[in-house]
């Protein structure tokens, strides 16, 4: 069985039966053994027949740990760093990886001239010339380790360079000295309009914010701490190397890397912070590893040219640490000695004064530990989070927990809607510019600067398009009986000088009913949903008043409100709008602002005594002009025919002024319900018949016939003033 | 038989005759018919075109041009008529379909979905999870607080110990809005800015949770949505310890997931807390026995937490020597996914009623 579940079996090859197969390194997932084009040929004598391949190759089962290193721990971005932390945790001894001693610098090897003109962004810079560098690939063990660490083996020198970075954590750069103009390096800020062609073949525009590495002639050979240039690249012919090990200012590297959109292993390390004192160690390791290459025994290196900026080179901070502070933040009772014992194995030098205070010198690989709290974290980490006793806050000043009025209202609404059969949806906040057009909302909307997708570049100013899309998703799956609601924020452009958009929480309700329910069923459901909500939230004086609205059928749209506040719209989605979303059926729609709703007056909470006396129902049919809303008639009837404030919630006729109600008189009208609507040409042009059932009841007596007929008369007169006649 | 003069006068007649006929049309069906007879293949106009070939070269060109003009004028006229008919049609439909919606509001109280075969509806899985979380935290004495979804860089990053160019900002791929100066107004990447607003108000102590919608510039996949929901908690008081944080998280774990469910903390990093931790809870699917959801470990990673960084206190005007506190947070959608063994989180956004009605 080969990797990828490929089974080797008996098959015919060019007419001959073959029981086996010759494999390439790629087929065995052993790419580091050489190109994938040829077959894998084992060195002569390395494997007697019958010896397992793994044994012949010296391959052992591997365990590769995938470690997620947090951004505050650049020291752990190398094998040595992980080992150092682990050793401290396990109480083991730790040392740097052992390298065959590279010996002393060879005085016959030149010292490369270096010059640093940007010490504030490159405070440490070391360059060493290495001669008689062997060509050819790196040894098997090295290329195998690089592969396992996720890097591609390239050539002996490049592999050594990468290995040093992964091993001790120093990003470094090896230049072909014979291709460098002037055989030296200089470091300066970029110039306006300057370009560098980086190793990946791209031309990068650099500027004064960026650090540029140049050869001694001044031409750029790399963007400092981010990526080298193509010009002095190492190849098979390279025999003399100039090795650069530097320390760059993390913020400068972060800015350059972000602006150029250029990621690299070097950038990742430098922008988090590399040990500024690592260069010597890295050089030693580099030369030592070069010597393991075929022909590497002749490698010679010169003295290191070194730059150290006196001001900008970071020095190990000395941080004050109070044992009392450690304990009060962690809830522990550690002694000074405990704290010292926990910190020392990590490389911190703790000097206590014996009275709960210590001066802690931070190792150069942990420069981000510059505050007391950073040391508190180290103590907690080394102690083990699980060993800190769990307690509960003292809660001396706590009062009962609350939820906001908005959240309360939201819950009440959800409860009412779910009870009535609606499913809750949540749709994305993003819509496309085409959506704005499709639902008839103006082009002014909040735009996303860097959307993932042009179809998600607008913050929704309305829930409508998202809900129509949700309906479509379901109708595409043969559902034709849909009632969905969503509660979510919509966004409007900022008002005035504000930078932040106006956020508004809205409720959207969308209904599609099966065709046999009739053409008015969906819009009816939407209006009834409004009535349901108004009742559930005990809204005062809810209103439905005809008014065109964006995206809605002009003859089937109304404004809804309560307590004199406009809350939103109800109606049927215009056919071309629902059609644009691929919906064939009619869509009922209710859309109200929950932010406005929360401020609306609610019905009085005081209990009203219910009457013990019998009711009298009277049915009244009126011929009403189409221009007069049923709600206007109903309001008049509710006042017993008198004109009052209630009537103003409908469409009041011009010049219609409310009459003063008799003091102390309570309307005997308990309820008004429209029980029949009848359309017929016989009723006259643009008129329909509305039949109301009025329920009369007094709180203190049984109404007699004369009272009832008086109210009836008054109602008919009141309604007549609205231009509607009793139907004979 | 044909000369240019005759053709010109014929064209003039055809045009006036055609316009009269089109003008008299009253409905779209008739219009199509009339159009065909005036401009179609068998129309007099088409016949005239065929006759042009008898004319001499220069005259033929001239006549052809005149014919083309007439054809153009007539079809323009027909379009005008069609537009007008369309408009009238829409108007008629409007009148015919006009509904006094207040009639429905005045009518008898029928349930909104009486015409439907649906019974009770369902809250979205995410809402149910969020409600349950809120209930749990309220019972533990935490207020529920909300804040804006669009924030300034200061609230989302800077006050949280992440100055511009801070490498930790790379932990969140941010969506910026085209408002204000570039990269200053953004969609919050976590609900932490609500904590900043709360601390800046200075009303101490704080025992609050903040649920809400957050945004990241992430390509959606089975475990990530660019629009998602988070709940965070914040405690700021005198004498609050890491041990208190571990205790509150443990109490929450038991209260929310049930008896026998536990939590544990592992070191982590967040710029706004120190010490920071990731918190794991007993896998709710296998109750710790080990299963596919928890990759056999018995634990699932739920969220992050930590002691509020002194820099955050300083930025919000709280004295870090007097007060201490902790914060925690996790994804609501992710929690819902784990608890329901939902394979692909994108189902949460499809709003398929067959999915919604399962919960």
PDB file of C-alpha atoms in Angstrom, chain B residues 9 68 82 110 133 141 148 155 158 190 215 218 237 245 248 256 260-261 279 314 318 326 338-339 346 349 353 356:
ATOM      1  CA  UNK B   9     -46.157  60.423 -50.907  1.00  0.00           C
ATOM      2  CA  UNK B  68     -36.180  53.642 -43.014  1.00  0.00           C
ATOM      3  CA  UNK B  82     -47.287  50.507 -25.564  1.00  0.00           C
ATOM      4  CA  UNK B 110     -58.121  35.867  13.585  1.00  0.00           C
ATOM      5  CA  UNK B 133     -26.775  31.782  27.959  1.00  0.00           C
ATOM      6  CA  UNK B 141     -25.832  37.927  38.826  1.00  0.00           C
ATOM      7  CA  UNK B 148     -23.077  49.112  18.525  1.00  0.00           C
ATOM      8  CA  UNK B 155     -12.970  50.967  20.905  1.00  0.00           C
ATOM      9  CA  UNK B 158      -6.596  50.770  20.603  1.00  0.00           C
ATOM     10  CA  UNK B 190     -15.567  40.959  18.901  1.00  0.00           C
ATOM     11  CA  UNK B 215     -17.791  40.388  11.923  1.00  0.00           C
ATOM     12  CA  UNK B 218     -13.194  35.309   6.822  1.00  0.00           C
ATOM     13  CA  UNK B 237     -14.266  44.995  41.240  1.00  0.00           C
ATOM     14  CA  UNK B 245     -12.228  33.815  37.057  1.00  0.00           C
ATOM     15  CA  UNK B 248     -16.968  31.731  37.690  1.00  0.00           C
ATOM     16  CA  UNK B 256     -25.158  25.764  31.460  1.00  0.00           C
ATOM     17  CA  UNK B 260     -20.722  16.656  35.937  1.00  0.00           C
ATOM     18  CA  UNK B 261     -19.489  19.065  33.287  1.00  0.00           C
ATOM     19  CA  UNK B 279     -10.963  27.615  28.457  1.00  0.00           C
ATOM     20  CA  UNK B 314      -5.649  52.879  32.233  1.00  0.00           C
ATOM     21  CA  UNK B 318      -9.829  52.852  36.011  1.00  0.00           C
ATOM     22  CA  UNK B 326     -11.436  39.409  34.337  1.00  0.00           C
ATOM     23  CA  UNK B 338     -21.038  21.802  19.011  1.00  0.00           C
ATOM     24  CA  UNK B 339     -24.140  21.115  21.086  1.00  0.00           C
ATOM     25  CA  UNK B 346     -23.428  27.676   7.112  1.00  0.00           C
ATOM     26  CA  UNK B 349     -27.634  31.251   7.644  1.00  0.00           C
ATOM     27  CA  UNK B 353     -37.531  26.005   7.505  1.00  0.00           C
ATOM     28  CA  UNK B 356     -35.264  25.927  11.736  1.00  0.00           C
TER      29      UNK B 356
END
